[in-house]
XYZ file of C-alpha atoms in Angstrom:
689
model
C 0.000 0.000 0.000
C 1.292 3.481 -0.795
C 1.956 6.091 1.868
C -0.886 8.164 0.515
C -3.322 5.264 0.873
C -2.188 4.687 4.421
C -2.673 8.353 5.189
C -6.163 8.213 3.742
C -6.998 5.462 6.209
C -5.870 7.303 9.337
C -8.407 8.164 12.003
C -10.414 4.935 11.830
C -12.271 4.330 15.101
C -13.602 0.884 15.802
C -15.175 -1.716 13.536
C -17.006 -0.460 10.426
C -20.622 -1.255 9.635
C -21.571 -1.079 5.947
C -25.017 -1.681 4.447
C -25.235 -3.298 1.011
C -28.354 -1.965 -0.686
C -29.736 -1.605 -4.181
C -32.610 -2.486 -6.498
C -34.028 -5.989 -6.706
C -31.659 -8.516 -8.316
C -28.849 -6.014 -8.822
C -26.292 -8.426 -7.319
C -26.093 -7.389 -3.646
C -25.901 -10.892 -2.213
C -23.407 -11.917 -4.888
C -21.254 -8.929 -3.919
C -21.361 -9.995 -0.274
C -20.202 -13.469 -1.318
C -17.344 -11.925 -3.287
C -16.340 -9.847 -0.249
C -16.409 -12.926 1.990
C -14.240 -14.840 -0.466
C -11.785 -11.966 -0.995
C -11.295 -11.440 2.754
C -10.912 -15.161 3.453
C -14.134 -15.444 5.465
C -15.217 -18.283 3.144
C -13.092 -20.526 0.963
C -15.366 -20.176 -2.049
C -18.104 -17.700 -2.894
C -21.579 -19.189 -2.771
C -24.259 -18.800 -5.422
C -27.768 -17.424 -5.008
C -29.022 -19.723 -7.770
C -28.041 -22.944 -5.989
C -28.871 -21.769 -2.454
C -25.274 -21.797 -1.229
C -24.948 -18.066 -0.519
C -24.405 -16.884 3.054
C -26.599 -13.875 2.378
C -29.675 -15.914 1.447
C -29.474 -18.472 4.223
C -33.171 -18.467 5.174
C -35.641 -20.977 3.756
C -37.966 -18.227 2.529
C -35.154 -16.325 0.783
C -34.069 -19.470 -1.024
C -37.639 -20.339 -1.959
C -38.071 -16.928 -3.612
C -34.469 -16.665 -4.901
C -34.001 -13.200 -3.392
C -33.404 -11.591 -0.009
C -36.368 -11.076 2.304
C -34.508 -9.887 5.423
C -31.111 -8.390 6.270
C -28.203 -10.825 6.377
C -25.088 -10.044 8.385
C -21.474 -11.080 7.975
C -18.286 -9.789 9.619
C -14.858 -9.927 7.977
C -11.322 -8.781 8.604
C -9.600 -6.632 5.977
C -6.096 -5.196 6.265
C -6.209 -5.331 10.034
C -9.699 -3.817 10.422
C -13.047 -5.439 11.217
C -15.975 -4.743 8.927
C -19.551 -5.909 9.257
C -21.596 -5.986 6.067
C -25.405 -6.073 6.163
C -26.985 -7.302 2.944
C -30.433 -5.668 2.732
C -33.340 -6.888 0.566
C -33.791 -5.013 -2.717
C -37.520 -5.489 -3.245
C -39.669 -2.446 -2.453
C -41.849 -4.788 -0.371
C -38.942 -5.244 2.058
C -37.497 -1.733 1.914
C -38.523 -1.196 5.553
C -35.841 -3.714 6.519
C -33.191 -1.465 4.952
C -34.645 1.591 6.690
C -34.306 -0.087 10.089
C -30.664 -1.008 9.463
C -29.060 2.006 7.775
C -29.351 4.728 10.483
C -26.656 3.009 12.583
C -24.401 2.168 9.616
C -21.242 4.088 8.764
C -21.919 4.004 5.024
C -23.754 2.107 2.307
C -22.711 0.392 -0.898
C -25.467 0.996 -3.449
C -25.303 -1.812 -5.989
C -26.840 -1.020 -9.376
C -26.446 -1.847 -13.041
C -26.921 -0.377 -16.494
C -30.666 -1.006 -16.549
C -32.921 2.023 -16.946
C -35.916 -0.062 -15.832
C -34.427 -0.126 -12.329
C -33.825 3.625 -12.142
C -37.026 4.380 -10.160
C -36.081 1.779 -7.538
C -32.546 3.183 -7.408
C -33.972 6.659 -6.884
C -36.152 5.459 -3.994
C -33.178 3.821 -2.277
C -30.818 6.747 -2.817
C -33.497 9.147 -1.568
C -33.763 7.197 1.684
C -30.000 7.298 2.198
C -29.794 10.982 1.303
C -32.510 11.961 3.765
C -30.894 9.884 6.516
C -27.481 11.431 5.792
C -25.801 8.071 5.108
C -22.536 8.317 3.116
C -22.764 6.057 0.083
C -20.657 4.470 -2.632
C -22.279 3.562 -5.944
C -21.018 0.215 -7.263
C -21.992 -0.374 -10.883
C -22.192 -4.141 -11.091
C -22.045 -6.493 -14.078
C -19.423 -4.416 -15.910
C -18.518 -7.622 -17.749
C -21.910 -7.434 -19.479
C -21.886 -3.660 -20.056
C -23.522 -2.361 -23.220
C -22.886 1.351 -22.570
C -19.745 3.401 -22.174
C -19.158 4.417 -18.569
C -19.947 8.107 -19.119
C -23.232 7.158 -20.767
C -24.004 5.025 -17.734
C -23.224 7.936 -15.430
C -25.604 10.177 -17.395
C -28.261 7.473 -17.156
C -27.882 7.088 -13.381
C -27.390 10.735 -12.348
C -31.134 11.628 -12.319
C -31.614 9.021 -9.579
C -29.207 10.865 -7.253
C -29.651 14.339 -5.797
C -25.894 14.517 -5.162
C -23.339 14.496 -8.009
C -22.042 11.075 -9.035
C -18.244 11.205 -8.890
C -16.525 8.783 -11.255
C -13.531 7.195 -9.508
C -12.517 4.713 -12.202
C -12.665 4.270 -15.958
C -12.713 0.819 -17.578
C -10.023 -0.623 -19.807
C -11.751 -2.095 -22.844
C -10.576 -4.923 -25.058
C -12.745 -6.144 -27.920
C -15.732 -4.426 -26.342
C -15.240 -6.115 -22.959
C -14.051 -4.437 -19.758
C -10.841 -6.265 -18.831
C -9.702 -3.903 -16.090
C -9.826 -0.307 -14.893
C -7.797 2.784 -14.162
C -8.096 4.242 -10.669
C -8.301 8.013 -11.127
C -7.121 8.843 -7.607
C -4.151 6.454 -7.624
C -3.415 6.947 -11.340
C -2.820 3.223 -11.669
C -4.187 0.606 -14.009
C -5.472 -2.793 -12.914
C -6.307 -5.898 -14.933
C -9.075 -8.143 -13.631
C -8.352 -11.689 -12.487
C -11.121 -14.217 -11.913
C -12.020 -14.376 -8.177
C -8.734 -12.722 -7.210
C -7.352 -9.264 -6.593
C -6.641 -7.319 -9.798
C -3.101 -7.096 -11.118
C -1.369 -3.703 -11.289
C -0.165 -2.844 -14.814
C 1.071 0.197 -16.692
C -1.665 2.486 -17.968
C -2.145 1.434 -21.628
C -0.879 4.088 -24.005
C -4.203 4.277 -25.793
C -5.969 5.056 -22.484
C -3.662 7.845 -21.266
C -5.729 10.616 -22.861
C -9.005 9.267 -21.495
C -7.449 8.863 -18.045
C -6.209 12.449 -17.936
C -9.544 13.831 -19.056
C -11.520 11.738 -16.542
C -9.092 12.553 -13.714
C -9.320 16.278 -14.401
C -13.118 16.039 -14.367
C -12.937 14.307 -10.962
C -10.559 16.942 -9.584
C -12.804 19.751 -10.866
C -15.677 18.305 -8.882
C -13.522 17.999 -5.768
C -12.386 21.595 -6.218
C -15.982 22.820 -5.776
C -15.380 22.421 -2.030
C -11.588 22.993 -1.892
C -10.313 26.454 -2.846
C -6.667 25.349 -2.629
C -7.304 22.563 -5.131
C -9.132 24.996 -7.414
C -6.095 27.294 -7.438
C -3.818 24.350 -8.224
C -5.979 23.352 -11.180
C -6.081 26.899 -12.505
C -2.294 27.116 -12.238
C -1.955 23.597 -13.725
C -0.214 22.292 -10.604
C -0.594 18.557 -9.976
C -2.149 18.218 -6.496
C -0.478 15.875 -3.990
C -2.097 12.460 -3.825
C -2.765 12.799 -0.097
C -4.746 15.958 -0.774
C -6.853 14.142 -3.368
C -7.646 11.333 -0.938
C -8.449 13.824 1.805
C -10.920 15.576 -0.510
C -12.478 12.289 -1.595
C -12.984 11.296 2.018
C -14.388 14.704 2.965
C -16.879 14.902 0.086
C -18.172 11.403 0.807
C -18.597 12.054 4.523
C -20.198 15.460 4.084
C -22.587 14.253 1.397
C -21.253 16.499 -1.368
C -20.691 13.632 -3.809
C -21.363 9.949 -4.338
C -18.232 8.120 -5.519
C -18.805 5.654 -8.351
C -16.840 2.424 -8.727
C -17.605 -0.610 -10.853
C -16.886 -4.275 -11.249
C -18.442 -7.708 -11.499
C -19.587 -9.287 -8.257
C -20.086 -12.635 -9.969
C -16.434 -12.718 -11.096
C -15.063 -10.971 -8.016
C -13.808 -8.038 -10.118
C -13.432 -4.623 -8.513
C -13.996 -5.957 -4.999
C -10.572 -5.183 -3.505
C -10.634 -1.563 -4.691
C -14.150 -1.203 -3.240
C -12.986 -2.561 0.117
C -10.013 -0.210 0.148
C -12.208 2.758 -0.669
C -14.428 1.845 2.279
C -11.454 1.397 4.579
C -9.831 4.684 3.556
C -12.863 6.938 3.162
C -15.921 5.697 5.044
C -16.429 7.328 8.454
C -16.483 5.342 11.682
C -18.903 5.018 14.568
C -17.971 8.484 15.879
C -19.643 9.975 12.800
C -22.729 7.834 13.410
C -22.938 9.168 16.960
C -22.676 12.723 15.661
C -25.360 12.092 13.043
C -27.722 10.593 15.625
C -27.015 13.196 18.279
C -25.301 10.793 20.692
C -22.624 12.172 23.006
C -19.216 10.538 22.962
C -19.138 10.165 26.752
C -21.685 8.273 28.790
C -22.749 4.764 29.716
C -22.658 1.980 27.104
C -25.321 2.468 24.438
C -26.535 0.290 21.559
C -29.205 0.532 18.864
C -31.361 -2.452 17.780
C -31.279 -2.869 13.997
C -33.114 -6.192 13.693
C -34.931 -8.706 15.905
C -34.676 -12.437 15.197
C -36.467 -15.337 16.885
C -34.399 -18.498 16.505
C -35.622 -22.057 16.888
C -33.361 -22.898 19.840
C -31.627 -19.694 20.945
C -34.758 -17.644 21.536
C -34.866 -13.939 20.803
C -31.784 -12.190 19.390
C -31.489 -8.405 19.094
C -28.991 -7.544 16.357
C -27.533 -4.232 17.528
C -24.798 -1.691 16.798
C -22.860 -0.629 19.862
C -22.560 3.144 19.608
C -20.665 3.747 22.831
C -18.835 1.677 25.432
C -18.889 -2.097 25.850
C -21.746 -4.538 26.481
C -21.086 -8.047 27.751
C -22.982 -11.157 28.769
C -24.656 -10.719 32.151
C -25.024 -6.939 31.875
C -28.396 -5.587 32.982
C -29.597 -3.177 30.306
C -32.586 -0.863 30.041
C -34.441 -0.054 26.849
C -35.691 3.292 25.605
C -39.213 2.382 26.782
C -38.080 1.357 30.255
C -37.884 -2.430 29.820
C -35.038 -4.049 31.782
C -33.305 -7.238 30.657
C -30.156 -9.217 31.382
C -27.947 -10.007 28.372
C -28.058 -13.799 28.154
C -25.352 -14.054 25.515
C -23.462 -12.209 22.789
C -23.257 -13.730 19.301
C -21.456 -12.787 16.097
C -23.541 -13.663 13.030
C -22.444 -14.798 9.597
C -25.623 -15.615 7.736
C -27.306 -18.389 9.727
C -24.105 -19.254 11.622
C -23.371 -17.897 15.091
C -20.196 -17.609 17.125
C -20.091 -16.697 20.788
C -18.299 -13.500 21.867
C -17.246 -12.396 25.338
C -18.331 -8.795 24.815
C -19.254 -6.218 22.240
C -17.152 -3.091 21.902
C -17.877 0.292 20.356
C -18.694 -0.116 16.661
C -19.497 -3.836 16.830
C -22.647 -5.294 15.269
C -23.558 -8.323 17.371
C -26.660 -10.199 18.477
C -27.700 -9.924 22.134
C -29.831 -12.737 23.549
C -33.095 -12.489 25.493
C -33.638 -8.722 25.529
C -37.361 -9.054 26.234
C -39.318 -5.839 25.935
C -36.681 -4.222 23.699
C -37.720 -4.026 20.043
C -36.305 -3.133 16.640
C -35.666 0.606 16.534
C -35.180 0.837 20.298
C -31.958 1.833 21.984
C -30.672 0.237 25.174
C -27.952 1.060 27.630
C -26.210 -0.277 30.693
C -27.583 1.481 33.759
C -30.900 2.470 35.309
C -31.894 5.407 33.103
C -33.805 4.637 29.865
C -31.863 6.088 26.919
C -33.448 8.054 24.121
C -34.366 5.992 21.035
C -31.706 7.427 18.751
C -32.905 6.112 15.384
C -36.450 4.778 15.549
C -38.143 4.400 12.159
C -41.936 4.342 11.872
C -43.242 1.285 9.975
C -44.711 2.044 6.555
C -48.460 2.208 5.985
C -49.797 -1.184 4.814
C -50.872 -1.521 1.181
C -52.063 -5.138 1.026
C -54.333 -7.082 3.371
C -55.577 -10.650 3.675
C -57.760 -12.475 6.172
C -56.314 -15.590 7.797
C -57.706 -18.396 9.939
C -56.338 -21.645 11.317
C -57.643 -24.835 9.801
C -58.041 -26.292 13.285
C -59.345 -24.079 16.114
C -57.024 -25.775 18.574
C -54.132 -24.064 16.743
C -55.422 -20.565 17.597
C -53.236 -20.218 20.696
C -50.141 -21.343 18.773
C -51.056 -18.928 15.975
C -51.295 -15.972 18.335
C -47.902 -16.793 19.895
C -46.291 -17.199 16.464
C -47.786 -13.956 15.145
C -46.449 -12.077 18.170
C -42.928 -13.221 17.258
C -43.364 -12.498 13.555
C -44.590 -8.951 14.149
C -41.749 -8.337 16.585
C -39.270 -9.436 13.911
C -41.012 -7.399 11.226
C -42.750 -4.204 12.443
C -44.172 -3.636 8.943
C -46.304 -6.754 9.425
C -49.584 -5.720 11.076
C -52.076 -8.197 12.518
C -55.483 -7.058 13.767
C -58.718 -8.767 14.743
C -61.793 -7.019 13.355
C -64.765 -7.611 15.623
C -67.456 -6.622 13.145
C -66.251 -8.983 10.426
C -65.071 -11.591 12.926
C -61.812 -12.144 11.118
C -58.078 -11.912 11.715
C -56.391 -9.615 9.210
C -52.742 -9.535 8.203
C -51.492 -6.417 6.423
C -48.151 -5.555 4.909
C -46.201 -4.197 1.970
C -47.356 -6.509 -0.780
C -48.272 -10.002 -1.871
C -44.758 -11.438 -1.485
C -44.302 -9.788 1.927
C -47.392 -11.554 3.275
C -46.591 -14.791 1.459
C -43.205 -14.878 3.190
C -44.910 -14.260 6.550
C -47.250 -17.224 5.991
C -44.307 -19.401 4.936
C -42.516 -18.483 8.159
C -45.617 -19.413 10.142
C -45.508 -22.859 8.567
C -41.722 -23.373 8.419
C -40.743 -22.040 11.846
C -43.827 -22.565 13.984
C -45.710 -25.380 12.288
C -48.906 -23.323 11.955
C -50.688 -23.508 8.610
C -53.484 -21.055 7.915
C -56.075 -20.533 5.226
C -56.195 -17.120 3.578
C -58.910 -15.221 1.790
C -59.823 -11.705 0.790
C -60.970 -9.618 3.751
C -64.566 -8.611 4.336
C -65.551 -5.378 2.592
C -67.209 -2.804 4.833
C -70.500 -2.505 2.980
C -73.291 -0.666 4.780
C -76.892 0.068 4.051
C -79.158 2.987 4.751
C -82.776 3.945 4.126
C -84.441 6.399 1.755
C -87.929 6.690 3.254
C -89.790 6.790 6.546
C -91.912 4.167 8.324
C -93.790 3.832 11.610
C -94.274 0.327 13.023
C -95.218 -1.460 16.203
C -93.195 -4.232 17.740
C -94.766 -6.428 20.396
C -93.072 -9.234 22.265
C -95.519 -11.386 24.253
C -94.797 -14.810 25.667
C -96.513 -16.884 28.382
C -94.727 -20.032 29.539
C -96.075 -20.502 33.062
C -95.304 -18.209 35.957
C -94.120 -14.745 34.904
C -94.508 -14.140 31.177
C -92.723 -11.672 28.921
C -94.316 -8.511 27.582
C -92.922 -5.513 25.772
C -94.695 -3.231 23.304
C -93.165 -0.291 21.387
C -94.074 1.978 18.510
C -91.127 3.457 16.645
C -90.700 5.896 13.812
C -87.704 5.246 11.510
C -86.452 7.955 9.136
C -83.315 8.644 7.097
C -80.580 11.123 8.056
C -78.005 12.846 5.819
C -75.000 10.777 4.740
C -72.434 10.582 7.499
C -74.805 11.676 10.267
C -74.681 8.283 11.984
C -77.462 7.016 14.268
C -79.814 8.925 16.548
C -82.274 7.541 19.107
C -85.005 9.887 20.301
C -87.352 9.300 23.235
C -90.781 10.944 22.821
C -92.684 8.880 25.347
C -95.328 10.783 27.323
C -97.627 9.611 30.059
C -95.371 6.719 31.099
C -96.733 4.275 28.480
C -93.199 2.869 28.452
C -91.622 3.190 31.906
C -88.362 5.142 32.146
C -86.326 2.130 33.242
C -87.116 0.241 30.018
C -86.247 2.969 27.509
C -82.469 2.184 27.544
C -83.418 -1.423 26.753
C -85.461 -0.243 23.772
C -82.437 1.687 22.472
C -80.260 -1.379 23.078
C -82.610 -3.544 21.021
C -82.696 -0.974 18.212
C -78.912 -0.834 18.067
C -78.733 -4.634 17.957
C -81.076 -4.611 14.968
C -78.775 -2.195 13.109
C -76.127 -4.928 12.833
C -78.048 -6.406 9.909
C -80.692 -4.516 7.968
C -83.098 -5.403 5.199
C -80.237 -6.134 2.789
C -78.166 -7.990 5.360
C -75.614 -5.279 6.215
C -75.030 -2.862 9.088
C -77.399 0.113 8.878
C -76.200 3.726 9.166
C -77.520 7.278 8.906
C -80.979 7.009 10.395
C -83.041 8.264 13.302
C -85.280 6.014 15.398
C -87.882 7.719 17.556
C -89.764 5.885 20.280
C -93.278 7.394 20.158
C -95.614 4.973 21.967
C -95.953 1.583 23.576
C -97.411 -0.295 26.528
C -96.253 -2.476 29.398
C -97.415 -5.085 31.916
C -96.769 -4.501 35.580
C -95.673 -8.109 36.138
C -94.475 -9.490 32.806
C -92.543 -6.525 31.391
C -88.742 -6.587 31.654
C -85.608 -5.190 30.065
C -85.273 -8.342 27.976
C -88.873 -8.086 26.738
C -88.482 -4.490 25.578
C -85.187 -5.275 23.871
C -86.952 -8.065 21.985
C -89.861 -5.783 21.087
C -87.497 -3.163 19.688
C -85.713 -5.754 17.545
C -89.051 -6.970 16.173
C -90.092 -3.423 15.343
C -86.836 -2.726 13.516
C -87.024 -5.993 11.586
C -90.434 -4.907 10.357
C -89.509 -1.285 9.679
C -86.221 -1.466 7.802
C -87.461 -3.358 4.710
C -90.309 -0.803 4.453
C -87.910 2.159 4.393
C -86.577 1.581 0.883
C -83.127 0.281 1.895
C -80.121 1.032 -0.303
C -76.634 -0.476 -0.314
C -73.625 1.719 0.504
C -70.040 0.924 -0.392
C -66.975 2.461 1.260
C -64.996 4.857 -0.916
C -61.356 5.552 -0.114
C -59.274 8.633 -0.828
C -56.072 7.405 -2.452
C -52.819 9.195 -3.226
C -50.631 7.221 -5.614
C -46.916 7.998 -5.994
C -45.539 6.908 -9.374
C -42.819 7.742 -11.886
C -44.129 10.295 -14.382
C -43.800 7.952 -17.346
C -46.254 5.546 -15.677
C -49.025 8.142 -15.242
C -51.135 6.952 -18.186
C -50.961 3.362 -16.936
C -51.906 4.427 -13.418
C -54.926 6.437 -14.551
C -56.089 3.473 -16.634
C -55.741 1.208 -13.580
C -57.807 3.589 -11.433
C -60.590 4.134 -13.970
C -60.684 0.408 -14.697
C -61.478 -0.136 -11.013
C -64.464 2.255 -10.996
C -62.254 4.972 -9.563
C -62.644 8.712 -9.953
C -59.572 10.774 -10.857
C -59.395 13.960 -8.775
C -56.154 15.323 -10.196
C -52.416 14.956 -10.214
C -49.339 17.010 -9.480
C -45.592 16.615 -9.369
C -44.277 14.866 -6.278
C -42.574 17.487 -4.106
C -38.809 17.032 -4.113
C -38.885 14.033 -6.445
C -37.704 14.673 -9.994
C -39.598 12.576 -12.504
C -42.358 11.511 -10.093
C -46.032 12.459 -9.792
C -48.816 12.122 -7.238
C -52.160 10.921 -8.575
C -55.179 11.695 -6.369
C -58.281 9.594 -6.766
C -61.236 7.984 -5.044
C -61.651 4.223 -5.237
C -64.239 1.764 -3.919
C -62.809 -0.413 -1.135
C -63.886 -3.511 -3.042
C -61.523 -2.539 -5.878
C -58.431 -1.970 -3.730
C -57.532 -5.495 -2.652
C -54.833 -6.124 -5.256
C -54.322 -2.516 -6.363
C -50.685 -2.498 -5.221
C -49.907 -5.579 -7.324
C -51.147 -3.962 -10.532
C -49.523 -0.623 -9.704
C -46.127 -2.171 -9.104
C -46.416 -4.213 -12.271
C -46.921 -0.951 -14.178
C -44.124 0.954 -12.434
C -41.125 -1.400 -12.352
C -42.041 -2.381 -8.817
C -41.961 1.066 -7.171
C -45.566 2.319 -7.229
C -46.953 3.141 -3.789
C -50.062 4.664 -2.286
C -51.621 5.902 0.911
C -55.305 5.530 1.611
C -57.998 6.505 4.071
C -61.755 5.970 4.223
C -63.430 9.026 2.706
C -67.171 8.388 2.551
C -69.928 5.900 1.813
C -71.593 6.027 -1.590
C -74.767 4.400 -2.897
C -74.245 1.284 -4.959
C -77.103 0.367 -7.249
C -77.915 -1.697 -10.281
C -76.286 -5.013 -11.097
C -73.194 -4.469 -8.903
C -75.438 -3.954 -5.865
C -77.642 -6.893 -6.807
C -74.586 -9.135 -7.044
C -73.401 -8.087 -3.573
C -76.832 -8.536 -1.974
C -77.375 -11.846 -3.727
C -74.400 -13.311 -1.931
C -76.237 -12.369 1.243
C -75.416 -11.287 4.794
C -71.878 -11.250 6.103
C -70.730 -13.408 3.201
C -71.851 -10.665 0.827
C -69.308 -8.306 2.284
C -66.491 -10.236 0.579
C -65.437 -8.570 -2.661
């Protein structure tokens, strides 16, 4: 290593933590395998295709042939420890990346020369930019490149709000990249299969291109270095140490995103990437500064991921931001939960190795931290620390209803779901009383499919799934007055209740009103609450078989028996009266309408509008997405019955990046054949879309 390279590496503090992120199937896991092989952590790089990769060690990841959760591996490189966290690339699992990156020193963004993946790249870069995470862009699959590198840079630049800073140029031979020239070192390297590149003289035919590209890099660096700008103006060659200092500074301060390239599958460009990380990425001190954590104080760690293992129980994968944490320490979480560290483990994929303690900068798994969740912070001591990097889970966009095939499995299901939702905060499970169903919501079809596979694979609980109940309602259009009488004699005290009610419609959204207009005590005061109770019970299912809304019921008359009347009798009388009245009030079906805001790349707008109108939706308008170049927001209203698989169709039309937020807006009348079809299915069953 040159003196300048060594100087560029000075000031490292503690083990590094680097996230590997990027669009779906860009080669992140393959890059991790190449890093493990290059650093000697594994003898031979595994393959995603044959299920031998460390980064896709879970059964669900291998079943789907892509990452579905972060995978962690620690390596040693030139005397320093580095932990790499391979994050899923699918938008459905982007929340996993968001939970990991705040405590990372930097990120490697893996991408390729594929314009179809630009929207996904933009989403990922935007997340890193807003979180202030320094990032390297690694253009993968250079061995299959079809564009010149400057064309690729022009293609990728719109995805990044910070300038992309080219650090290398390829050496081409017969249209194939056979090596590269490092613009900072001014050295040429020739690729070797699954080995470090060989240093060679810069080819004569590449000298001109190298000088031009290097000057362009230095010009960019000079934007934030007046001394360098003067040197360029005066045509003075800047010292190499100064160049490395500027590269490190611009990365750490977010002024530029350095761009390197290679082939993860062949192990090309990996050593230079590792050296760039070692020399230029900040350490844990910068993470503390970014998160507002003081350097001095009791030991502090941040939980990046929660894992429930088959035999080891709960593991909290955490970055130690300050001090040391060891087995047996009593820690307290940011919400006040206390726990004793039952063990400290270093993870490499699915493998674990016991450690005596975790020091500042380490990413290790702490056992049995009950009550401390992903996104929490914990410290040694009695005072709960502030949660330094909590990330709110995303709003769900896809929902299913689930039920065990055997009721005796319900207890096991509840226990398993508690563990799954603790591992994955974006997985939301709720029981809806009205529909009588258990609903699972998440970020898409694959997200929920993986959750159900985990239920079966890890906990032995198999469930049936179906579309959730749609919240249809009904209301009335006209008025009716009816009498309801409940009279029963079975020996001894009988049952008697008699009411006259007037039922009339209210404006949409007004809800339900009960009015008491009894005079003369024809219905005693103590029974009137029972009449209202009976009326409300009858609203659960109206003349069409659905819950009834927006009406007023007025109790106008009735009679009672001094011996046989009771609360139960008047409740029954009220239900009878309502059962008679509602079909006479010209009932009409109402369907829930949701306000939807859809975020999409601009070029997909025509497809999105077609999707909305094809689902009986109403377009309200669209506008550019604030702060997002090349994106729009489409505002619309959509029936709830049309939203079940909306996210699937949207993502299909937007290279996987379409997203939406939704909220119930109002109830609208549904008539004609669509209403007849819903009512024909009858009762609660009719509420299924």
